[in-house]
Amino acid sequence: MGVRSIVADPSGYWNGLTRAEQGVSGFIVAFVVLLLFGLLTGGLAPTYFLFLVGLAGMYALMSLGLNVQWGYTGLINFSVAAFFGIGAYGTALASSSSSPIAGDLAPVVGLLVALVLAAVLALLIGIPTLRLRADYLAIASIGLAEVVRIIILNEDQWTNGSAGLRGIPTFFDGWPVLSTFPQTMPGIAISWLPGETIVLRQSFWQATLNVTLVLAFIGVSYFVLKRAHRSPWGRLLRTIRGDEDLARALGKNTYRYKMQAFVLGSLIMALAGVFYAHLNLYVGPGDLNPITTFYVWVAVILGGSGSNRGALFGGFVIVAIQQGTRFLNDFGWIPFDVAPLRLLVIGVIIVLIMRFRPEGVLPPQRELIWPSVVDEAPKQPDTGVRDAKAGESE
């Protein structure tokens, strides 16, 4: 159903949603209202709000990448942080002024370098492991994540070691109009409430560009994956996940398809790393912390394995828990430090999901049906099978 149809018949659209979709929609609306309340009362700065949106988009990208590998194909990859780091370091080594290898190249070149590095690494790890059982890939990917992190930490002549890379330009540096957009935009003072004045300065406009960039990355990735998921290629990946022997019996080269899914997912993870490098303007070995992989797995399981919408939703929920718990310490009536309990909160959520909704909040079934097929399908067949066989329909 398109946007025009939703505006024309909102109640019909709402009634057509499943109970889970209605619950997620209600959660999103309530969360947006909460954020707006924070913005209007001055509790949440607009620039920081946009930073959180960018962070959520980054996790959503990584979740989409893992969803291709695990949700579509059943490949267990515990090296999400490694591919994220390859993307971040790839673009930083090409565009950073402190890069010991190249440096000062255009960020678009850095993007291409990051994607090429991620593809090569995915091929190198996929060639020896994808012919084996899924658990061997899991073991190999754990080792890969540590190997990449240790190489980046110790090879000073290539990566600056523990000092990391500084002087990374923004992604739109050197672009016509957009490179000077934050500087040329005037400061705007907004008074939401009496006594509360918010001034939108250069940092706000820069954050707006960052959000635009991550939304563009998500939009392209989501569109490609949505089409792929419903295509014969996507159906074959789901067959491999359900029963690889059956796919082989049908004459399919499952190794080739698994490699394609593995490389595609790794590229999307690297894309998240590229965005992070140009958002944070610094990358270091600490950005490859294995906890990132844990968060992304939680996001995919929470949203629903195989569901692109679920991966997006899970990514935003993870950032909401990560960053939301920081503010709970501001409430004086809570007698203990809440922020360190975020892992406990995430663990409890995973236990509840596994107990009451193991398929995830937004399972993928609704994504596998073309909307036009649903809209054009008759509510009941014009003729029965028996009538058709008897020729009565002619």
mmCIF file of C-alpha atoms in Angstrom:
data_model
loop_
_atom_site.group_PDB
_atom_site.id
_atom_site.type_symbol
_atom_site.label_atom_id
_atom_site.label_comp_id
_atom_site.label_asym_id
_atom_site.label_seq_id
_atom_site.Cartn_x
_atom_site.Cartn_y
_atom_site.Cartn_z
ATOM 1 C CA MET A 1 0.000 0.000 0.000
ATOM 2 C CA GLY A 2 1.442 3.332 -1.017
ATOM 3 C CA VAL A 3 1.603 6.555 0.959
ATOM 4 C CA ARG A 4 -1.304 8.002 -1.002
ATOM 5 C CA SER A 5 -3.484 5.015 -0.109
ATOM 6 C CA ILE A 6 -2.506 5.303 3.551
ATOM 7 C CA VAL A 7 -3.478 8.990 3.642
ATOM 8 C CA ALA A 8 -6.758 8.269 1.846
ATOM 9 C CA ASP A 9 -7.772 5.411 4.134
ATOM 10 C CA PRO A 10 -5.733 5.414 7.372
ATOM 11 C CA SER A 11 -8.209 3.222 9.254
ATOM 12 C CA GLY A 12 -8.142 0.622 6.492
ATOM 13 C CA TYR A 13 -4.367 0.646 6.552
ATOM 14 C CA TRP A 14 -4.340 0.262 10.341
ATOM 15 C CA ASN A 15 -6.822 -2.620 10.251
ATOM 16 C CA GLY A 16 -4.710 -4.349 7.619
ATOM 17 C CA LEU A 17 -1.703 -4.478 9.919
ATOM 18 C CA THR A 18 -0.948 -7.500 12.041
ATOM 19 C CA ARG A 19 -1.076 -7.118 15.812
ATOM 20 C CA ALA A 20 2.739 -7.064 15.944
ATOM 21 C CA GLU A 21 2.893 -4.352 13.301
ATOM 22 C CA GLN A 22 0.337 -2.303 15.206
ATOM 23 C CA GLY A 23 2.374 -2.708 18.382
ATOM 24 C CA VAL A 24 5.594 -1.643 16.650
ATOM 25 C CA SER A 25 3.834 1.337 15.071
ATOM 26 C CA GLY A 26 2.477 2.375 18.468
ATOM 27 C CA PHE A 27 5.929 2.014 20.024
ATOM 28 C CA ILE A 28 7.497 4.159 17.305
ATOM 29 C CA VAL A 29 4.846 6.859 17.660
ATOM 30 C CA ALA A 30 5.259 6.913 21.458
ATOM 31 C CA PHE A 31 9.033 7.084 21.121
ATOM 32 C CA VAL A 32 8.832 9.943 18.626
ATOM 33 C CA VAL A 33 6.482 11.823 20.955
ATOM 34 C CA LEU A 34 8.965 11.301 23.798
ATOM 35 C CA LEU A 35 11.814 12.649 21.669
ATOM 36 C CA LEU A 36 9.751 15.643 20.604
ATOM 37 C CA PHE A 37 8.959 16.332 24.252
ATOM 38 C CA GLY A 38 12.681 16.269 25.009
ATOM 39 C CA LEU A 39 13.399 18.630 22.124
ATOM 40 C CA LEU A 40 10.630 21.070 23.058
ATOM 41 C CA THR A 41 11.591 21.212 26.723
ATOM 42 C CA GLY A 42 15.319 21.588 26.049
ATOM 43 C CA GLY A 43 16.210 18.244 27.595
ATOM 44 C CA LEU A 44 17.551 16.979 24.282
ATOM 45 C CA ALA A 45 19.689 19.188 22.048
ATOM 46 C CA PRO A 46 18.751 19.055 18.329
ATOM 47 C CA THR A 47 22.343 18.320 17.279
ATOM 48 C CA TYR A 48 22.619 15.452 19.741
ATOM 49 C CA PHE A 49 19.247 14.159 18.582
ATOM 50 C CA LEU A 50 20.526 14.022 14.997
ATOM 51 C CA PHE A 51 23.688 12.301 16.218
ATOM 52 C CA LEU A 52 21.529 9.598 17.816
ATOM 53 C CA VAL A 53 19.577 9.199 14.585
ATOM 54 C CA GLY A 54 22.855 8.720 12.730
ATOM 55 C CA LEU A 55 24.021 6.185 15.302
ATOM 56 C CA ALA A 56 20.759 4.269 14.998
ATOM 57 C CA GLY A 57 21.099 4.307 11.226
ATOM 58 C CA MET A 58 24.605 2.891 11.538
ATOM 59 C CA TYR A 59 23.360 -0.049 13.623
ATOM 60 C CA ALA A 60 20.455 -0.523 11.226
ATOM 61 C CA LEU A 61 22.936 -0.858 8.357
ATOM 62 C CA MET A 62 24.971 -3.477 10.197
ATOM 63 C CA SER A 63 21.773 -5.329 11.085
ATOM 64 C CA LEU A 64 20.726 -5.368 7.428
ATOM 65 C CA GLY A 65 24.126 -6.809 6.513
ATOM 66 C CA LEU A 66 23.923 -9.561 9.110
ATOM 67 C CA ASN A 67 20.338 -10.253 8.124
ATOM 68 C CA VAL A 68 21.485 -11.147 4.600
ATOM 69 C CA GLN A 69 23.984 -13.625 5.995
ATOM 70 C CA TRP A 70 22.077 -15.136 8.900
ATOM 71 C CA GLY A 71 18.454 -14.254 8.222
ATOM 72 C CA TYR A 72 18.431 -15.159 4.531
ATOM 73 C CA THR A 73 21.108 -17.841 4.284
ATOM 74 C CA GLY A 74 21.779 -19.172 7.776
ATOM 75 C CA LEU A 75 25.464 -18.167 7.819
ATOM 76 C CA ILE A 76 26.714 -17.579 11.361
ATOM 77 C CA ASN A 77 29.058 -14.600 11.225
ATOM 78 C CA PHE A 78 30.597 -13.343 14.467
ATOM 79 C CA SER A 79 32.920 -10.882 12.757
ATOM 80 C CA VAL A 80 30.499 -8.008 12.226
ATOM 81 C CA ALA A 81 32.851 -5.663 14.109
ATOM 82 C CA ALA A 82 35.719 -6.686 11.822
ATOM 83 C CA PHE A 83 33.901 -5.764 8.613
ATOM 84 C CA PHE A 84 32.628 -2.588 10.269
ATOM 85 C CA GLY A 85 36.233 -1.752 11.203
ATOM 86 C CA ILE A 86 37.497 -2.571 7.710
ATOM 87 C CA GLY A 87 35.003 -0.094 6.302
ATOM 88 C CA ALA A 88 35.974 2.590 8.813
ATOM 89 C CA TYR A 89 39.720 2.085 8.411
ATOM 90 C CA GLY A 90 39.460 1.703 4.637
ATOM 91 C CA THR A 91 37.975 5.141 4.137
ATOM 92 C CA ALA A 92 40.106 6.685 6.922
ATOM 93 C CA LEU A 93 43.390 5.405 5.458
ATOM 94 C CA ALA A 94 42.455 6.884 2.091
ATOM 95 C CA SER A 95 41.086 10.255 3.205
ATOM 96 C CA SER A 96 42.623 11.066 6.610
ATOM 97 C CA SER A 97 45.397 13.666 6.816
ATOM 98 C CA SER A 98 47.206 11.463 9.384
ATOM 99 C CA SER A 99 47.107 8.328 7.252
ATOM 100 C CA PRO A 100 50.538 6.626 7.016
ATOM 101 C CA ILE A 101 49.630 5.010 3.681
ATOM 102 C CA ALA A 102 47.794 7.446 1.418
ATOM 103 C CA GLY A 103 45.639 10.185 2.882
ATOM 104 C CA ASP A 104 43.943 13.344 1.668
ATOM 105 C CA LEU A 105 42.047 11.517 -1.062
ATOM 106 C CA ALA A 106 38.393 12.317 -1.736
ATOM 107 C CA PRO A 107 35.961 10.572 0.663
ATOM 108 C CA VAL A 108 34.250 8.919 -2.303
ATOM 109 C CA VAL A 109 37.561 7.234 -3.119
ATOM 110 C CA GLY A 110 37.752 6.158 0.514
ATOM 111 C CA LEU A 111 34.271 4.642 0.189
ATOM 112 C CA LEU A 112 35.379 2.589 -2.803
ATOM 113 C CA VAL A 113 38.580 1.503 -1.046
ATOM 114 C CA ALA A 114 36.574 0.379 1.993
ATOM 115 C CA LEU A 115 34.132 -1.653 -0.097
ATOM 116 C CA VAL A 116 36.929 -3.312 -2.066
ATOM 117 C CA LEU A 117 38.806 -4.227 1.133
ATOM 118 C CA ALA A 118 35.625 -5.659 2.681
ATOM 119 C CA ALA A 119 34.862 -7.702 -0.444
ATOM 120 C CA VAL A 120 38.402 -9.106 -0.584
ATOM 121 C CA LEU A 121 38.349 -9.990 3.116
ATOM 122 C CA ALA A 122 34.939 -11.650 2.751
ATOM 123 C CA LEU A 123 36.240 -13.744 -0.139
ATOM 124 C CA LEU A 124 39.371 -14.723 1.774
ATOM 125 C CA ILE A 125 37.389 -15.906 4.785
ATOM 126 C CA GLY A 126 34.561 -17.360 2.734
ATOM 127 C CA ILE A 127 36.613 -19.504 0.339
ATOM 128 C CA PRO A 128 37.929 -21.935 2.976
ATOM 129 C CA THR A 129 34.893 -21.929 5.293
ATOM 130 C CA LEU A 130 31.662 -21.752 3.292
ATOM 131 C CA ARG A 131 32.012 -25.321 2.050
ATOM 132 C CA LEU A 132 32.016 -26.460 5.667
ATOM 133 C CA ARG A 133 29.198 -26.638 8.186
ATOM 134 C CA ALA A 134 27.830 -23.428 9.641
ATOM 135 C CA ASP A 135 29.550 -23.852 12.988
ATOM 136 C CA TYR A 136 32.991 -23.865 11.320
ATOM 137 C CA LEU A 137 32.203 -20.493 9.777
ATOM 138 C CA ALA A 138 31.205 -19.243 13.225
ATOM 139 C CA ILE A 139 34.554 -20.334 14.695
ATOM 140 C CA ALA A 140 36.508 -18.875 11.794
ATOM 141 C CA SER A 141 34.651 -15.569 11.993
ATOM 142 C CA ILE A 142 35.418 -15.231 15.716
ATOM 143 C CA GLY A 143 39.102 -15.681 14.925
ATOM 144 C CA LEU A 144 38.887 -13.264 12.016
ATOM 145 C CA ALA A 145 37.461 -10.507 14.199
ATOM 146 C CA GLU A 146 40.333 -10.796 16.678
ATOM 147 C CA VAL A 147 42.981 -11.078 13.947
ATOM 148 C CA VAL A 148 41.759 -7.899 12.244
ATOM 149 C CA ARG A 149 41.633 -6.000 15.544
ATOM 150 C CA ILE A 150 45.122 -7.121 16.604
ATOM 151 C CA ILE A 151 46.616 -6.295 13.203
ATOM 152 C CA ILE A 152 45.141 -2.798 13.344
ATOM 153 C CA LEU A 153 46.403 -2.365 16.909
ATOM 154 C CA ASN A 154 49.967 -3.518 16.281
ATOM 155 C CA GLU A 155 50.846 -2.589 12.703
ATOM 156 C CA ASP A 156 51.720 1.040 13.399
ATOM 157 C CA GLN A 157 53.322 1.608 10.015
ATOM 158 C CA TRP A 158 49.981 0.943 8.299
ATOM 159 C CA THR A 159 47.318 1.984 10.785
ATOM 160 C CA ASN A 160 48.945 4.299 13.370
ATOM 161 C CA GLY A 161 48.343 1.556 15.944
ATOM 162 C CA SER A 162 46.684 2.511 19.200
ATOM 163 C CA ALA A 163 46.808 6.228 18.285
ATOM 164 C CA GLY A 164 44.200 5.685 15.592
ATOM 165 C CA LEU A 165 43.557 7.936 12.627
ATOM 166 C CA ARG A 166 42.583 11.587 13.010
ATOM 167 C CA GLY A 167 41.932 14.316 10.521
ATOM 168 C CA ILE A 168 39.189 12.421 8.686
ATOM 169 C CA PRO A 169 37.124 14.845 6.572
ATOM 170 C CA THR A 170 33.356 14.835 6.433
ATOM 171 C CA PHE A 171 31.910 12.711 3.657
ATOM 172 C CA PHE A 172 30.789 15.709 1.621
ATOM 173 C CA ASP A 173 34.184 17.425 1.796
ATOM 174 C CA GLY A 174 35.033 18.699 -1.692
ATOM 175 C CA TRP A 175 31.465 18.349 -3.009
ATOM 176 C CA PRO A 176 29.916 21.375 -4.705
ATOM 177 C CA VAL A 177 27.546 23.289 -2.410
ATOM 178 C CA LEU A 178 27.354 20.528 0.223
ATOM 179 C CA SER A 179 30.966 20.926 1.406
ATOM 180 C CA THR A 180 30.283 24.500 2.538
ATOM 181 C CA PHE A 181 26.613 24.006 3.412
ATOM 182 C CA PRO A 182 27.089 24.011 7.244
ATOM 183 C CA GLN A 183 29.217 27.185 7.092
ATOM 184 C CA THR A 184 26.889 29.088 4.799
ATOM 185 C CA MET A 185 23.703 28.303 6.673
ATOM 186 C CA PRO A 186 22.766 31.088 9.108
ATOM 187 C CA GLY A 187 22.266 30.449 12.820
ATOM 188 C CA ILE A 188 18.566 30.152 13.597
ATOM 189 C CA ALA A 189 17.167 30.913 17.047
ATOM 190 C CA ILE A 190 13.969 29.091 17.972
ATOM 191 C CA SER A 191 11.917 29.712 21.100
ATOM 192 C CA TRP A 192 9.774 26.662 21.805
ATOM 193 C CA LEU A 193 8.738 27.773 25.264
ATOM 194 C CA PRO A 194 9.080 31.056 27.185
ATOM 195 C CA GLY A 195 12.632 31.276 28.474
ATOM 196 C CA GLU A 196 13.870 28.389 26.283
ATOM 197 C CA THR A 197 15.773 29.455 23.174
ATOM 198 C CA ILE A 198 17.565 26.982 20.941
ATOM 199 C CA VAL A 199 20.103 28.199 18.395
ATOM 200 C CA LEU A 200 20.777 25.984 15.377
ATOM 201 C CA ARG A 201 24.428 26.526 14.508
ATOM 202 C CA GLN A 202 26.962 24.997 12.153
ATOM 203 C CA SER A 203 27.124 21.721 14.073
ATOM 204 C CA PHE A 204 23.380 21.234 13.575
ATOM 205 C CA TRP A 205 23.616 21.628 9.806
ATOM 206 C CA GLN A 206 26.590 19.280 9.703
ATOM 207 C CA ALA A 207 24.596 16.712 11.677
ATOM 208 C CA THR A 208 21.746 17.152 9.192
ATOM 209 C CA LEU A 209 24.098 16.228 6.350
ATOM 210 C CA ASN A 210 25.289 13.174 8.278
ATOM 211 C CA VAL A 211 21.727 11.985 8.801
ATOM 212 C CA THR A 212 21.003 12.525 5.120
ATOM 213 C CA LEU A 213 24.005 10.393 4.242
ATOM 214 C CA VAL A 214 23.055 7.471 6.473
ATOM 215 C CA LEU A 215 19.441 7.605 5.300
ATOM 216 C CA ALA A 216 20.708 7.419 1.718
ATOM 217 C CA PHE A 217 22.857 4.390 2.596
ATOM 218 C CA ILE A 218 19.909 2.712 4.338
ATOM 219 C CA GLY A 219 17.502 3.539 1.532
ATOM 220 C CA VAL A 220 19.712 2.047 -1.171
ATOM 221 C CA SER A 221 20.552 -1.028 0.910
ATOM 222 C CA TYR A 222 16.932 -1.626 1.905
ATOM 223 C CA PHE A 223 15.671 -1.257 -1.664
ATOM 224 C CA VAL A 224 18.267 -3.701 -3.018
ATOM 225 C CA LEU A 225 17.620 -6.230 -0.254
ATOM 226 C CA LYS A 226 13.852 -5.941 -0.548
ATOM 227 C CA ARG A 227 14.000 -6.755 -4.249
ATOM 228 C CA ALA A 228 16.538 -9.522 -3.685
ATOM 229 C CA HIS A 229 14.520 -11.084 -0.872
ATOM 230 C CA ARG A 230 11.490 -11.601 -3.128
ATOM 231 C CA SER A 231 13.507 -12.690 -6.153
ATOM 232 C CA PRO A 232 14.381 -16.292 -7.137
ATOM 233 C CA TRP A 233 17.829 -15.570 -5.671
ATOM 234 C CA GLY A 234 16.265 -14.790 -2.306
ATOM 235 C CA ARG A 235 14.054 -17.893 -2.451
ATOM 236 C CA LEU A 236 17.109 -20.028 -3.070
ATOM 237 C CA LEU A 237 18.907 -18.497 -0.102
ATOM 238 C CA ARG A 238 15.949 -19.342 2.113
ATOM 239 C CA THR A 239 16.009 -22.882 0.758
ATOM 240 C CA ILE A 240 19.702 -23.138 1.638
ATOM 241 C CA ARG A 241 18.953 -21.949 5.133
ATOM 242 C CA GLY A 242 16.092 -24.413 5.559
ATOM 243 C CA ASP A 243 17.663 -27.447 3.880
ATOM 244 C CA GLU A 244 20.942 -27.088 2.002
ATOM 245 C CA ASP A 245 20.885 -30.721 0.886
ATOM 246 C CA LEU A 246 17.554 -30.084 -0.818
ATOM 247 C CA ALA A 247 19.011 -27.114 -2.696
ATOM 248 C CA ARG A 248 21.927 -29.266 -3.834
ATOM 249 C CA ALA A 249 19.531 -32.004 -4.920
ATOM 250 C CA LEU A 250 17.793 -29.435 -7.100
ATOM 251 C CA GLY A 251 21.081 -28.860 -8.900
ATOM 252 C CA LYS A 252 21.976 -25.530 -7.279
ATOM 253 C CA ASN A 253 25.547 -24.527 -6.515
ATOM 254 C CA THR A 254 24.951 -23.622 -2.880
ATOM 255 C CA TYR A 255 28.573 -22.623 -2.289
ATOM 256 C CA ARG A 256 28.323 -19.881 -4.908
ATOM 257 C CA TYR A 257 25.075 -18.519 -3.499
ATOM 258 C CA LYS A 258 26.378 -18.562 0.066
ATOM 259 C CA MET A 259 29.471 -16.677 -1.065
ATOM 260 C CA GLN A 260 27.313 -14.044 -2.766
ATOM 261 C CA ALA A 261 25.237 -13.559 0.380
ATOM 262 C CA PHE A 262 28.337 -13.421 2.573
ATOM 263 C CA VAL A 263 30.034 -10.783 0.418
ATOM 264 C CA LEU A 264 26.859 -8.701 0.066
ATOM 265 C CA GLY A 265 26.273 -8.659 3.821
ATOM 266 C CA SER A 266 29.910 -7.769 4.486
ATOM 267 C CA LEU A 267 29.727 -4.846 2.060
ATOM 268 C CA ILE A 268 26.722 -3.405 3.900
ATOM 269 C CA MET A 269 28.556 -3.743 7.222
ATOM 270 C CA ALA A 270 31.542 -1.927 5.707
ATOM 271 C CA LEU A 271 29.172 0.790 4.548
ATOM 272 C CA ALA A 272 28.225 1.354 8.183
ATOM 273 C CA GLY A 273 31.921 1.680 9.013
ATOM 274 C CA VAL A 274 32.401 4.279 6.279
ATOM 275 C CA PHE A 275 29.570 6.337 7.701
ATOM 276 C CA TYR A 276 30.948 6.046 11.240
ATOM 277 C CA ALA A 277 34.421 7.243 10.196
ATOM 278 C CA HIS A 278 33.019 10.384 8.566
ATOM 279 C CA LEU A 279 30.604 10.928 11.470
ATOM 280 C CA ASN A 280 33.141 10.592 14.289
ATOM 281 C CA LEU A 281 36.115 11.995 12.276
ATOM 282 C CA TYR A 282 38.348 9.558 14.156
ATOM 283 C CA VAL A 283 38.761 5.786 14.198
ATOM 284 C CA GLY A 284 40.812 3.637 16.559
ATOM 285 C CA PRO A 285 41.249 -0.036 17.444
ATOM 286 C CA GLY A 286 38.640 0.367 20.191
ATOM 287 C CA ASP A 287 35.955 0.775 17.518
ATOM 288 C CA LEU A 288 36.381 -2.901 16.644
ATOM 289 C CA ASN A 289 35.226 -3.984 20.091
ATOM 290 C CA PRO A 290 33.465 -7.403 19.929
ATOM 291 C CA ILE A 291 30.495 -5.944 21.824
ATOM 292 C CA THR A 292 29.438 -4.336 18.536
ATOM 293 C CA THR A 293 28.923 -7.795 17.055
ATOM 294 C CA PHE A 294 26.839 -8.758 20.080
ATOM 295 C CA TYR A 295 24.588 -5.701 19.726
ATOM 296 C CA VAL A 296 23.999 -6.368 16.021
ATOM 297 C CA TRP A 297 23.085 -9.994 16.644
ATOM 298 C CA VAL A 298 20.625 -8.880 19.301
ATOM 299 C CA ALA A 299 19.095 -6.396 16.866
ATOM 300 C CA VAL A 300 18.551 -9.068 14.194
ATOM 301 C CA ILE A 301 17.105 -11.616 16.636
ATOM 302 C CA LEU A 302 14.882 -8.983 18.237
ATOM 303 C CA GLY A 303 13.509 -7.740 14.925
ATOM 304 C CA GLY A 304 13.091 -11.184 13.397
ATOM 305 C CA SER A 305 15.663 -13.202 11.459
ATOM 306 C CA GLY A 306 15.185 -12.748 7.734
ATOM 307 C CA SER A 307 13.141 -9.570 8.119
ATOM 308 C CA ASN A 308 14.557 -6.341 6.710
ATOM 309 C CA ARG A 309 11.995 -4.276 8.612
ATOM 310 C CA GLY A 310 12.879 -6.185 11.756
ATOM 311 C CA ALA A 311 16.593 -5.475 11.250
ATOM 312 C CA LEU A 312 15.870 -1.751 10.992
ATOM 313 C CA PHE A 313 13.634 -1.831 14.048
ATOM 314 C CA GLY A 314 16.145 -3.851 16.057
ATOM 315 C CA GLY A 315 18.961 -1.424 15.212
ATOM 316 C CA PHE A 316 16.955 1.536 16.482
ATOM 317 C CA VAL A 317 15.902 -0.307 19.648
ATOM 318 C CA ILE A 318 19.510 -1.166 20.474
ATOM 319 C CA VAL A 319 20.571 2.473 20.221
ATOM 320 C CA ALA A 320 17.540 3.527 22.264
ATOM 321 C CA ILE A 321 18.633 1.163 25.061
ATOM 322 C CA GLN A 322 22.320 2.086 24.733
ATOM 323 C CA GLN A 323 21.807 5.816 24.856
ATOM 324 C CA GLY A 324 18.541 5.953 26.809
ATOM 325 C CA THR A 325 20.068 4.333 29.862
ATOM 326 C CA ARG A 326 22.604 7.177 30.054
ATOM 327 C CA PHE A 327 19.817 9.617 30.883
ATOM 328 C CA LEU A 328 18.331 7.453 33.624
ATOM 329 C CA ASN A 329 21.193 8.483 35.926
ATOM 330 C CA ASP A 330 19.761 12.014 35.854
ATOM 331 C CA PHE A 331 16.775 10.823 37.879
ATOM 332 C CA GLY A 332 17.815 11.335 41.469
ATOM 333 C CA TRP A 333 15.156 9.008 42.864
ATOM 334 C CA ILE A 334 16.913 5.982 41.308
ATOM 335 C CA PRO A 335 19.298 4.867 44.085
ATOM 336 C CA PHE A 336 21.900 3.138 41.853
ATOM 337 C CA ASP A 337 23.855 3.643 38.626
ATOM 338 C CA VAL A 338 21.573 2.458 35.798
ATOM 339 C CA ALA A 339 23.878 2.884 32.791
ATOM 340 C CA PRO A 340 26.068 -0.199 33.459
ATOM 341 C CA LEU A 341 22.908 -2.328 33.537
ATOM 342 C CA ARG A 342 22.197 -1.896 29.822
ATOM 343 C CA LEU A 343 23.666 -5.310 28.990
ATOM 344 C CA LEU A 344 21.412 -6.840 31.641
ATOM 345 C CA VAL A 345 18.407 -5.084 30.079
ATOM 346 C CA ILE A 346 19.342 -6.378 26.633
ATOM 347 C CA GLY A 347 19.798 -9.876 28.026
ATOM 348 C CA VAL A 348 16.367 -9.808 29.639
ATOM 349 C CA ILE A 349 14.822 -8.641 26.357
ATOM 350 C CA ILE A 350 16.456 -11.510 24.483
ATOM 351 C CA VAL A 351 15.192 -14.034 27.046
ATOM 352 C CA LEU A 352 11.663 -12.653 26.773
ATOM 353 C CA ILE A 353 11.797 -12.711 22.971
ATOM 354 C CA MET A 354 13.019 -16.297 22.920
ATOM 355 C CA ARG A 355 10.327 -17.318 25.410
ATOM 356 C CA PHE A 356 7.276 -15.566 23.993
ATOM 357 C CA ARG A 357 8.105 -14.678 20.378
ATOM 358 C CA PRO A 358 11.011 -16.734 19.007
ATOM 359 C CA GLU A 359 10.316 -15.612 15.421
ATOM 360 C CA GLY A 360 11.056 -11.984 16.415
ATOM 361 C CA VAL A 361 8.887 -8.894 16.628
ATOM 362 C CA LEU A 362 8.469 -8.498 12.863
ATOM 363 C CA PRO A 363 8.865 -11.897 11.180
ATOM 364 C CA PRO A 364 9.602 -11.798 7.442
ATOM 365 C CA GLN A 365 6.464 -13.454 6.062
ATOM 366 C CA ARG A 366 4.743 -10.179 5.165
ATOM 367 C CA GLU A 367 7.826 -8.983 3.278
ATOM 368 C CA LEU A 368 7.791 -11.957 0.932
ATOM 369 C CA ILE A 369 4.497 -11.084 -0.727
ATOM 370 C CA TRP A 370 4.266 -8.446 -3.421
ATOM 371 C CA PRO A 371 1.606 -5.908 -2.285
ATOM 372 C CA SER A 372 0.061 -5.841 -5.763
ATOM 373 C CA VAL A 373 -0.621 -9.571 -5.499
ATOM 374 C CA VAL A 374 -2.517 -9.032 -2.241
ATOM 375 C CA ASP A 375 -4.437 -6.016 -3.524
ATOM 376 C CA GLU A 376 -5.498 -7.711 -6.761
ATOM 377 C CA ALA A 377 -6.283 -11.117 -5.318
ATOM 378 C CA PRO A 378 -10.041 -11.897 -5.203
ATOM 379 C CA LYS A 379 -11.530 -12.500 -1.771
ATOM 380 C CA GLN A 380 -12.873 -15.814 -3.051
ATOM 381 C CA PRO A 381 -12.250 -17.715 -6.308
ATOM 382 C CA ASP A 382 -14.671 -17.075 -9.151
ATOM 383 C CA THR A 383 -15.134 -20.815 -9.729
ATOM 384 C CA GLY A 384 -14.388 -23.886 -7.759
ATOM 385 C CA VAL A 385 -11.847 -26.488 -8.827
ATOM 386 C CA ARG A 386 -14.566 -29.024 -9.463
ATOM 387 C CA ASP A 387 -16.462 -26.563 -11.736
ATOM 388 C CA ALA A 388 -13.311 -25.726 -13.640
ATOM 389 C CA LYS A 389 -12.575 -29.402 -14.261
ATOM 390 C CA ALA A 390 -16.108 -29.955 -15.460
ATOM 391 C CA GLY A 391 -15.788 -27.073 -17.900
ATOM 392 C CA GLU A 392 -18.658 -25.103 -16.323
ATOM 393 C CA SER A 393 -16.601 -21.970 -16.050
ATOM 394 C CA GLU A 394 -16.286 -21.606 -19.826
#
